[in-house]
């Protein structure tokens, strides 16, 4: 970017920050968190502490960052290097992004920039100018992308409230700044979970890693009585709705499932994960040291 462009952007952002201080607020337990920011055309500054809205606003006016971030983690010493921070706990955050949803509309609104010759084109595999395959993808979400992301958010909230008993008022949804949403679940029990437990939790939400035995299908001596039914809670009920559709179809489909056997059913489970699992990005949820875009702040990429 040109120096004059940066000057222009910084002035616009400064005005935005000044006009919208009421929208840019520090999160709770401010002084236990790590803050970070990025300026136009420069790298990330991290390991900053801020204790209230006033200090945040001062930081914004002094540095005019293009992006502001805040940790999900709470630390004893948030301004020290990562291994000296003394991690206490972290908010549970889920990332849902349109680019992960395998939507057919994506190709219609994705362009690529060749990193070699800078040619911009619609070709997603190869540069039309120099044939280089090093392409940077840029995309703006369409209505379909936003609606599909919203549907995943609804599925996620259903699992969080019904299966994990997190109350609705402790769940907040924010635009992620990319092409989807960040869902924050504030819950004392889940805040304390480490990466391994968070990984188990993401598997549960993705409906991933389920083995046929869970539903009574074994290599020998399967058990029809263990198979899920409609009125059951959680994934057993959701899986029933997915596999049977309606009550009247259940007996026939159940007979087929048991006749097809173990490995066929494993395939059915994998397909189910793809269709009814909630498409969260597991890497985001297991990361207890990540910094996230501060809700209410602007995002340099959205233009
Ligand atoms: Zn090229
Ligand atoms: Zn789209």
mmCIF file of C-alpha atoms and ligand atoms in Angstrom:
data_model
loop_
_atom_site.group_PDB
_atom_site.id
_atom_site.type_symbol
_atom_site.label_atom_id
_atom_site.label_comp_id
_atom_site.label_asym_id
_atom_site.label_seq_id
_atom_site.Cartn_x
_atom_site.Cartn_y
_atom_site.Cartn_z
ATOM 1 C CA UNK A 1 0.000 0.000 0.000
ATOM 2 C CA UNK A 2 1.081 3.568 -0.744
ATOM 3 C CA UNK A 3 1.951 5.894 2.130
ATOM 4 C CA UNK A 4 -0.878 8.272 1.140
ATOM 5 C CA UNK A 5 -3.382 5.390 1.108
ATOM 6 C CA UNK A 6 -2.305 4.365 4.601
ATOM 7 C CA UNK A 7 -2.652 7.957 5.776
ATOM 8 C CA UNK A 8 -6.169 8.061 4.354
ATOM 9 C CA UNK A 9 -7.152 4.743 5.957
ATOM 10 C CA UNK A 10 -5.704 5.728 9.311
ATOM 11 C CA UNK A 11 -7.649 8.976 9.299
ATOM 12 C CA UNK A 12 -10.881 7.145 8.431
ATOM 13 C CA UNK A 13 -10.296 4.543 11.135
ATOM 14 C CA UNK A 14 -9.454 7.235 13.673
ATOM 15 C CA UNK A 15 -12.756 8.925 12.910
ATOM 16 C CA UNK A 16 -14.583 5.586 13.108
ATOM 17 C CA UNK A 17 -13.055 4.779 16.488
ATOM 18 C CA UNK A 18 -13.814 8.248 17.811
ATOM 19 C CA UNK A 19 -17.446 8.106 16.626
ATOM 20 C CA UNK A 20 -18.030 4.559 17.863
ATOM 21 C CA UNK A 21 -16.359 4.344 21.258
ATOM 22 C CA UNK A 22 -19.713 3.282 22.730
ATOM 23 C CA UNK A 23 -19.626 0.171 20.499
ATOM 24 C CA UNK A 24 -16.039 -0.800 21.269
ATOM 25 C CA UNK A 25 -15.970 -2.188 24.762
ATOM 26 C CA UNK A 26 -13.484 -4.253 26.699
ATOM 27 C CA UNK A 27 -14.669 -7.751 27.610
ATOM 28 C CA UNK A 28 -15.200 -8.835 31.214
ATOM 29 C CA UNK A 29 -12.170 -9.551 33.436
ATOM 30 C CA UNK A 30 -10.243 -7.148 31.208
ATOM 31 C CA UNK A 31 -6.984 -7.000 33.127
ATOM 32 C CA UNK A 32 -6.532 -10.786 32.992
ATOM 33 C CA UNK A 33 -6.521 -10.826 29.178
ATOM 34 C CA UNK A 34 -3.934 -10.342 26.496
ATOM 35 C CA UNK A 35 -4.651 -7.721 23.837
ATOM 36 C CA UNK A 36 -3.045 -7.304 20.457
ATOM 37 C CA UNK A 37 -3.381 -5.140 17.385
ATOM 38 C CA UNK A 38 -2.232 -4.820 13.849
ATOM 39 C CA UNK A 39 -1.439 -1.574 12.068
ATOM 40 C CA UNK A 40 -1.832 -1.003 8.336
ATOM 41 C CA UNK A 41 1.041 -2.594 6.447
ATOM 42 C CA UNK A 42 2.772 -3.940 9.521
ATOM 43 C CA UNK A 43 2.937 -6.973 11.771
ATOM 44 C CA UNK A 44 1.074 -7.915 14.890
ATOM 45 C CA UNK A 45 1.787 -6.366 18.286
ATOM 46 C CA UNK A 46 0.792 -8.745 21.095
ATOM 47 C CA UNK A 47 1.080 -9.224 24.855
ATOM 48 C CA UNK A 48 -0.524 -5.907 25.745
ATOM 49 C CA UNK A 49 -2.598 -5.357 28.876
ATOM 50 C CA UNK A 50 -5.555 -3.017 29.083
ATOM 51 C CA UNK A 51 -7.692 -2.522 32.156
ATOM 52 C CA UNK A 52 -10.778 -0.571 31.064
ATOM 53 C CA UNK A 53 -12.671 1.042 28.166
ATOM 54 C CA UNK A 54 -10.766 4.327 28.556
ATOM 55 C CA UNK A 55 -7.387 2.641 28.149
ATOM 56 C CA UNK A 56 -8.658 0.742 25.128
ATOM 57 C CA UNK A 57 -9.894 3.945 23.476
ATOM 58 C CA UNK A 58 -6.581 5.632 24.200
ATOM 59 C CA UNK A 59 -4.719 2.724 22.604
ATOM 60 C CA UNK A 60 -6.977 2.972 19.522
ATOM 61 C CA UNK A 61 -6.405 6.708 19.121
ATOM 62 C CA UNK A 62 -2.653 6.452 19.659
ATOM 63 C CA UNK A 63 -1.965 3.513 17.373
ATOM 64 C CA UNK A 64 -4.925 3.587 14.917
ATOM 65 C CA UNK A 65 -4.774 -0.167 14.362
ATOM 66 C CA UNK A 66 -6.451 -1.823 11.398
ATOM 67 C CA UNK A 67 -7.453 -4.774 13.606
ATOM 68 C CA UNK A 68 -7.773 -5.244 17.365
ATOM 69 C CA UNK A 69 -7.605 -8.589 19.137
ATOM 70 C CA UNK A 70 -8.229 -9.952 22.617
ATOM 71 C CA UNK A 71 -7.412 -13.348 24.123
ATOM 72 C CA UNK A 72 -10.006 -15.914 25.098
ATOM 73 C CA UNK A 73 -7.530 -16.881 27.819
ATOM 74 C CA UNK A 74 -7.259 -15.402 31.308
ATOM 75 C CA UNK A 75 -3.758 -15.090 32.728
ATOM 76 C CA UNK A 76 -2.029 -13.987 35.907
ATOM 77 C CA UNK A 77 0.500 -12.035 33.824
ATOM 78 C CA UNK A 78 -1.075 -11.335 30.399
ATOM 79 C CA UNK A 79 1.749 -9.040 29.267
ATOM 80 C CA UNK A 80 4.550 -11.594 29.721
ATOM 81 C CA UNK A 81 5.698 -14.046 26.982
ATOM 82 C CA UNK A 82 3.331 -16.988 26.481
ATOM 83 C CA UNK A 83 5.185 -19.508 28.666
ATOM 84 C CA UNK A 84 5.356 -17.057 31.589
ATOM 85 C CA UNK A 85 1.761 -15.800 31.436
ATOM 86 C CA UNK A 86 0.389 -18.459 33.853
ATOM 87 C CA UNK A 87 -2.791 -19.531 32.066
ATOM 88 C CA UNK A 88 -5.868 -19.755 34.305
ATOM 89 C CA UNK A 89 -8.799 -20.530 32.004
ATOM 90 C CA UNK A 90 -10.247 -19.553 28.628
ATOM 91 C CA UNK A 91 -13.634 -18.719 27.117
ATOM 92 C CA UNK A 92 -15.047 -21.460 24.942
ATOM 93 C CA UNK A 93 -15.220 -20.126 21.384
ATOM 94 C CA UNK A 94 -16.451 -21.730 18.163
ATOM 95 C CA UNK A 95 -15.662 -20.585 14.654
ATOM 96 C CA UNK A 96 -18.070 -21.194 11.796
ATOM 97 C CA UNK A 97 -16.837 -20.056 8.407
ATOM 98 C CA UNK A 98 -18.547 -20.219 5.009
ATOM 99 C CA UNK A 99 -15.325 -21.382 3.356
ATOM 100 C CA UNK A 100 -15.506 -24.656 5.342
ATOM 101 C CA UNK A 101 -19.063 -25.521 4.281
ATOM 102 C CA UNK A 102 -18.373 -26.916 0.778
ATOM 103 C CA UNK A 103 -20.917 -24.576 -0.783
ATOM 104 C CA UNK A 104 -21.414 -24.659 -4.537
ATOM 105 C CA UNK A 105 -21.730 -20.857 -4.695
ATOM 106 C CA UNK A 106 -18.106 -20.414 -3.576
ATOM 107 C CA UNK A 107 -16.641 -20.654 -7.084
ATOM 108 C CA UNK A 108 -18.928 -17.874 -8.287
ATOM 109 C CA UNK A 109 -17.500 -15.315 -5.910
ATOM 110 C CA UNK A 110 -13.930 -16.403 -5.387
ATOM 111 C CA UNK A 111 -11.117 -14.785 -7.325
ATOM 112 C CA UNK A 112 -7.457 -15.614 -7.170
ATOM 113 C CA UNK A 113 -4.363 -13.464 -7.224
ATOM 114 C CA UNK A 114 -1.241 -15.092 -8.621
ATOM 115 C CA UNK A 115 1.567 -14.683 -6.084
ATOM 116 C CA UNK A 116 4.057 -14.875 -8.926
ATOM 117 C CA UNK A 117 2.803 -12.328 -11.494
ATOM 118 C CA UNK A 118 -0.070 -10.665 -9.534
ATOM 119 C CA UNK A 119 -2.611 -11.505 -12.253
ATOM 120 C CA UNK A 120 -6.181 -11.543 -10.927
ATOM 121 C CA UNK A 121 -8.480 -14.183 -12.411
ATOM 122 C CA UNK A 122 -11.360 -16.580 -11.802
ATOM 123 C CA UNK A 123 -9.160 -19.620 -12.254
ATOM 124 C CA UNK A 124 -8.858 -21.477 -8.962
ATOM 125 C CA UNK A 125 -6.157 -23.957 -9.935
ATOM 126 C CA UNK A 126 -3.646 -22.222 -12.202
ATOM 127 C CA UNK A 127 -2.669 -18.692 -13.156
ATOM 128 C CA UNK A 128 -4.054 -17.867 -16.619
ATOM 129 C CA UNK A 129 -0.985 -15.703 -17.326
ATOM 130 C CA UNK A 130 2.081 -17.587 -16.081
ATOM 131 C CA UNK A 131 0.583 -21.029 -15.211
ATOM 132 C CA UNK A 132 1.823 -20.775 -11.629
ATOM 133 C CA UNK A 133 -0.232 -22.774 -9.151
ATOM 134 C CA UNK A 134 0.616 -20.429 -6.263
ATOM 135 C CA UNK A 135 -2.658 -18.554 -6.017
ATOM 136 C CA UNK A 136 -4.034 -16.529 -3.157
ATOM 137 C CA UNK A 137 -7.813 -16.903 -2.856
ATOM 138 C CA UNK A 138 -10.029 -13.924 -2.105
ATOM 139 C CA UNK A 139 -13.730 -14.216 -1.607
ATOM 140 C CA UNK A 140 -16.669 -12.135 -0.476
ATOM 141 C CA UNK A 141 -19.518 -14.084 1.076
ATOM 142 C CA UNK A 142 -22.881 -14.084 -0.709
ATOM 143 C CA UNK A 143 -26.345 -14.413 0.819
ATOM 144 C CA UNK A 144 -26.196 -18.182 0.461
ATOM 145 C CA UNK A 145 -22.892 -18.296 2.392
ATOM 146 C CA UNK A 146 -24.308 -16.170 5.215
ATOM 147 C CA UNK A 147 -27.519 -18.234 5.425
ATOM 148 C CA UNK A 148 -25.593 -21.518 5.462
ATOM 149 C CA UNK A 149 -23.325 -20.171 8.222
ATOM 150 C CA UNK A 150 -26.356 -19.032 10.220
ATOM 151 C CA UNK A 151 -27.857 -22.516 9.935
ATOM 152 C CA UNK A 152 -24.671 -24.008 11.418
ATOM 153 C CA UNK A 153 -24.818 -21.458 14.246
ATOM 154 C CA UNK A 154 -28.388 -22.604 15.017
ATOM 155 C CA UNK A 155 -27.282 -26.257 15.012
ATOM 156 C CA UNK A 156 -24.420 -25.376 17.352
ATOM 157 C CA UNK A 157 -26.668 -23.488 19.778
ATOM 158 C CA UNK A 158 -29.037 -26.490 19.834
ATOM 159 C CA UNK A 159 -26.169 -28.779 20.910
ATOM 160 C CA UNK A 160 -24.772 -26.271 23.434
ATOM 161 C CA UNK A 161 -28.104 -25.629 25.146
ATOM 162 C CA UNK A 162 -29.712 -29.087 24.961
ATOM 163 C CA UNK A 163 -26.756 -31.484 25.200
ATOM 164 C CA UNK A 164 -24.300 -29.426 27.258
ATOM 165 C CA UNK A 165 -26.829 -27.460 29.331
ATOM 166 C CA UNK A 166 -25.218 -24.084 28.615
ATOM 167 C CA UNK A 167 -27.926 -21.485 29.098
ATOM 168 C CA UNK A 168 -28.993 -19.438 26.088
ATOM 169 C CA UNK A 169 -28.171 -16.123 27.781
ATOM 170 C CA UNK A 170 -24.547 -17.207 28.173
ATOM 171 C CA UNK A 171 -24.116 -17.680 24.431
ATOM 172 C CA UNK A 172 -23.170 -14.768 22.182
ATOM 173 C CA UNK A 173 -22.722 -14.680 18.448
ATOM 174 C CA UNK A 174 -20.467 -12.175 16.672
ATOM 175 C CA UNK A 175 -19.484 -11.639 13.069
ATOM 176 C CA UNK A 176 -16.018 -13.177 12.841
ATOM 177 C CA UNK A 177 -14.522 -10.647 10.449
ATOM 178 C CA UNK A 178 -13.903 -13.445 7.959
ATOM 179 C CA UNK A 179 -16.844 -15.140 6.305
ATOM 180 C CA UNK A 180 -18.828 -16.372 9.247
ATOM 181 C CA UNK A 181 -19.379 -16.178 12.967
ATOM 182 C CA UNK A 182 -17.702 -16.607 16.313
ATOM 183 C CA UNK A 183 -19.923 -18.185 18.942
ATOM 184 C CA UNK A 184 -18.854 -17.472 22.550
ATOM 185 C CA UNK A 185 -20.126 -19.771 25.300
ATOM 186 C CA UNK A 186 -19.518 -18.315 28.749
ATOM 187 C CA UNK A 187 -19.747 -21.183 31.201
ATOM 188 C CA UNK A 188 -17.691 -21.677 34.345
ATOM 189 C CA UNK A 189 -17.263 -25.433 33.899
ATOM 190 C CA UNK A 190 -16.239 -25.299 30.247
ATOM 191 C CA UNK A 191 -13.876 -22.328 30.763
ATOM 192 C CA UNK A 192 -11.579 -24.561 32.785
ATOM 193 C CA UNK A 193 -11.169 -27.242 30.089
ATOM 194 C CA UNK A 194 -7.708 -27.785 28.613
ATOM 195 C CA UNK A 195 -6.940 -28.474 24.926
ATOM 196 C CA UNK A 196 -7.471 -32.242 25.167
ATOM 197 C CA UNK A 197 -10.939 -31.977 26.698
ATOM 198 C CA UNK A 198 -11.803 -29.251 24.196
ATOM 199 C CA UNK A 199 -10.752 -31.613 21.428
ATOM 200 C CA UNK A 200 -13.144 -34.294 22.757
ATOM 201 C CA UNK A 201 -15.835 -31.648 22.901
ATOM 202 C CA UNK A 202 -15.270 -30.612 19.264
ATOM 203 C CA UNK A 203 -15.482 -34.274 18.192
ATOM 204 C CA UNK A 204 -18.823 -34.498 19.967
ATOM 205 C CA UNK A 205 -20.140 -31.352 18.269
ATOM 206 C CA UNK A 206 -18.840 -32.479 14.854
ATOM 207 C CA UNK A 207 -20.506 -35.893 15.465
ATOM 208 C CA UNK A 208 -17.110 -37.311 14.608
ATOM 209 C CA UNK A 209 -15.398 -40.565 15.566
ATOM 210 C CA UNK A 210 -18.603 -42.449 16.398
ATOM 211 C CA UNK A 211 -18.175 -46.234 16.131
ATOM 212 C CA UNK A 212 -21.031 -48.622 15.182
ATOM 213 C CA UNK A 213 -20.892 -50.243 18.641
ATOM 214 C CA UNK A 214 -22.211 -47.014 20.163
ATOM 215 C CA UNK A 215 -25.550 -47.727 18.473
ATOM 216 C CA UNK A 216 -25.589 -51.498 19.039
ATOM 217 C CA UNK A 217 -24.064 -52.572 15.720
ATOM 218 C CA UNK A 218 -21.294 -55.105 16.335
ATOM 219 C CA UNK A 219 -19.268 -57.383 14.117
ATOM 220 C CA UNK A 220 -21.013 -60.276 15.853
ATOM 221 C CA UNK A 221 -24.334 -60.270 17.684
ATOM 222 C CA UNK A 222 -25.728 -56.822 16.989
ATOM 223 C CA UNK A 223 -28.357 -55.534 19.358
ATOM 224 C CA UNK A 224 -31.433 -53.868 17.858
ATOM 225 C CA UNK A 225 -32.594 -52.605 21.246
ATOM 226 C CA UNK A 226 -29.556 -50.284 21.541
ATOM 227 C CA UNK A 227 -30.328 -48.511 18.271
ATOM 228 C CA UNK A 228 -31.389 -44.852 18.703
ATOM 229 C CA UNK A 229 -35.001 -43.744 18.534
ATOM 230 C CA UNK A 230 -36.758 -40.478 17.660
ATOM 231 C CA UNK A 231 -37.704 -39.295 21.122
ATOM 232 C CA UNK A 232 -34.156 -39.567 22.489
ATOM 233 C CA UNK A 233 -32.081 -36.579 23.436
ATOM 234 C CA UNK A 234 -28.875 -35.388 21.847
ATOM 235 C CA UNK A 235 -27.207 -37.012 18.881
ATOM 236 C CA UNK A 236 -29.198 -40.263 19.245
ATOM 237 C CA UNK A 237 -32.395 -38.356 18.507
ATOM 238 C CA UNK A 238 -30.819 -36.236 15.763
ATOM 239 C CA UNK A 239 -29.314 -39.319 14.136
ATOM 240 C CA UNK A 240 -32.731 -41.063 14.193
ATOM 241 C CA UNK A 241 -34.366 -38.144 12.433
ATOM 242 C CA UNK A 242 -31.557 -38.144 9.857
ATOM 243 C CA UNK A 243 -31.570 -41.889 9.177
ATOM 244 C CA UNK A 244 -35.303 -42.708 9.357
ATOM 245 C CA UNK A 245 -36.980 -39.454 8.356
ATOM 246 C CA UNK A 246 -40.332 -40.536 9.770
ATOM 247 C CA UNK A 247 -41.580 -43.069 12.306
ATOM 248 C CA UNK A 248 -43.367 -45.207 9.716
ATOM 249 C CA UNK A 249 -40.116 -45.823 7.842
ATOM 250 C CA UNK A 250 -38.205 -46.948 10.918
ATOM 251 C CA UNK A 251 -38.895 -50.749 10.891
ATOM 252 C CA UNK A 252 -37.959 -51.194 7.240
ATOM 253 C CA UNK A 253 -34.805 -49.056 7.398
ATOM 254 C CA UNK A 254 -33.727 -50.673 10.663
ATOM 255 C CA UNK A 255 -33.931 -54.146 9.094
ATOM 256 C CA UNK A 256 -31.828 -52.917 6.158
ATOM 257 C CA UNK A 257 -29.197 -51.405 8.459
ATOM 258 C CA UNK A 258 -28.765 -54.641 10.386
ATOM 259 C CA UNK A 259 -28.675 -56.695 7.186
ATOM 260 C CA UNK A 260 -25.984 -54.462 5.639
ATOM 261 C CA UNK A 261 -23.622 -55.060 8.518
ATOM 262 C CA UNK A 262 -20.808 -53.404 10.412
ATOM 263 C CA UNK A 263 -18.594 -51.675 7.853
ATOM 264 C CA UNK A 264 -21.560 -50.421 5.839
ATOM 265 C CA UNK A 265 -22.898 -48.809 8.987
ATOM 266 C CA UNK A 266 -19.532 -47.190 9.705
ATOM 267 C CA UNK A 267 -19.851 -45.535 6.307
ATOM 268 C CA UNK A 268 -23.398 -44.423 7.218
ATOM 269 C CA UNK A 269 -22.045 -42.821 10.393
ATOM 270 C CA UNK A 270 -19.299 -40.988 8.478
ATOM 271 C CA UNK A 271 -21.883 -39.668 6.012
ATOM 272 C CA UNK A 272 -24.060 -38.576 8.924
ATOM 273 C CA UNK A 273 -21.168 -36.598 10.425
ATOM 274 C CA UNK A 274 -20.797 -34.824 7.085
ATOM 275 C CA UNK A 275 -24.535 -34.049 6.924
ATOM 276 C CA UNK A 276 -25.739 -33.389 10.465
ATOM 277 C CA UNK A 277 -22.507 -32.677 12.383
ATOM 278 C CA UNK A 278 -22.005 -29.010 13.258
ATOM 279 C CA UNK A 279 -19.288 -27.618 10.992
ATOM 280 C CA UNK A 280 -17.099 -25.817 13.494
ATOM 281 C CA UNK A 281 -13.374 -25.300 12.928
ATOM 282 C CA UNK A 282 -11.848 -27.651 15.540
ATOM 283 C CA UNK A 283 -8.481 -25.822 15.543
ATOM 284 C CA UNK A 284 -10.061 -22.648 16.863
ATOM 285 C CA UNK A 285 -11.937 -24.291 19.744
ATOM 286 C CA UNK A 286 -8.969 -26.275 21.062
ATOM 287 C CA UNK A 287 -6.670 -23.227 21.061
ATOM 288 C CA UNK A 288 -6.669 -21.802 24.597
ATOM 289 C CA UNK A 289 -4.082 -19.096 23.827
ATOM 290 C CA UNK A 290 -5.627 -17.552 20.732
ATOM 291 C CA UNK A 291 -6.418 -13.874 20.301
ATOM 292 C CA UNK A 292 -9.746 -13.103 18.604
ATOM 293 C CA UNK A 293 -11.014 -10.022 16.850
ATOM 294 C CA UNK A 294 -12.538 -7.765 19.477
ATOM 295 C CA UNK A 295 -16.318 -7.637 18.937
ATOM 296 C CA UNK A 296 -17.360 -4.184 17.709
ATOM 297 C CA UNK A 297 -13.959 -3.304 16.282
ATOM 298 C CA UNK A 298 -13.552 -2.925 12.551
ATOM 299 C CA UNK A 299 -11.821 -5.308 10.286
ATOM 300 C CA UNK A 300 -9.356 -4.147 7.664
ATOM 301 C CA UNK A 301 -10.318 -6.953 5.280
ATOM 302 C CA UNK A 302 -14.022 -6.091 5.057
ATOM 303 C CA UNK A 303 -13.182 -2.765 3.409
HETATM 304 ZN ZN1 LIG B 1 0.813 -15.694 -12.682
HETATM 305 ZN ZN1 LIG B 2 -21.635 -17.929 -1.401
#
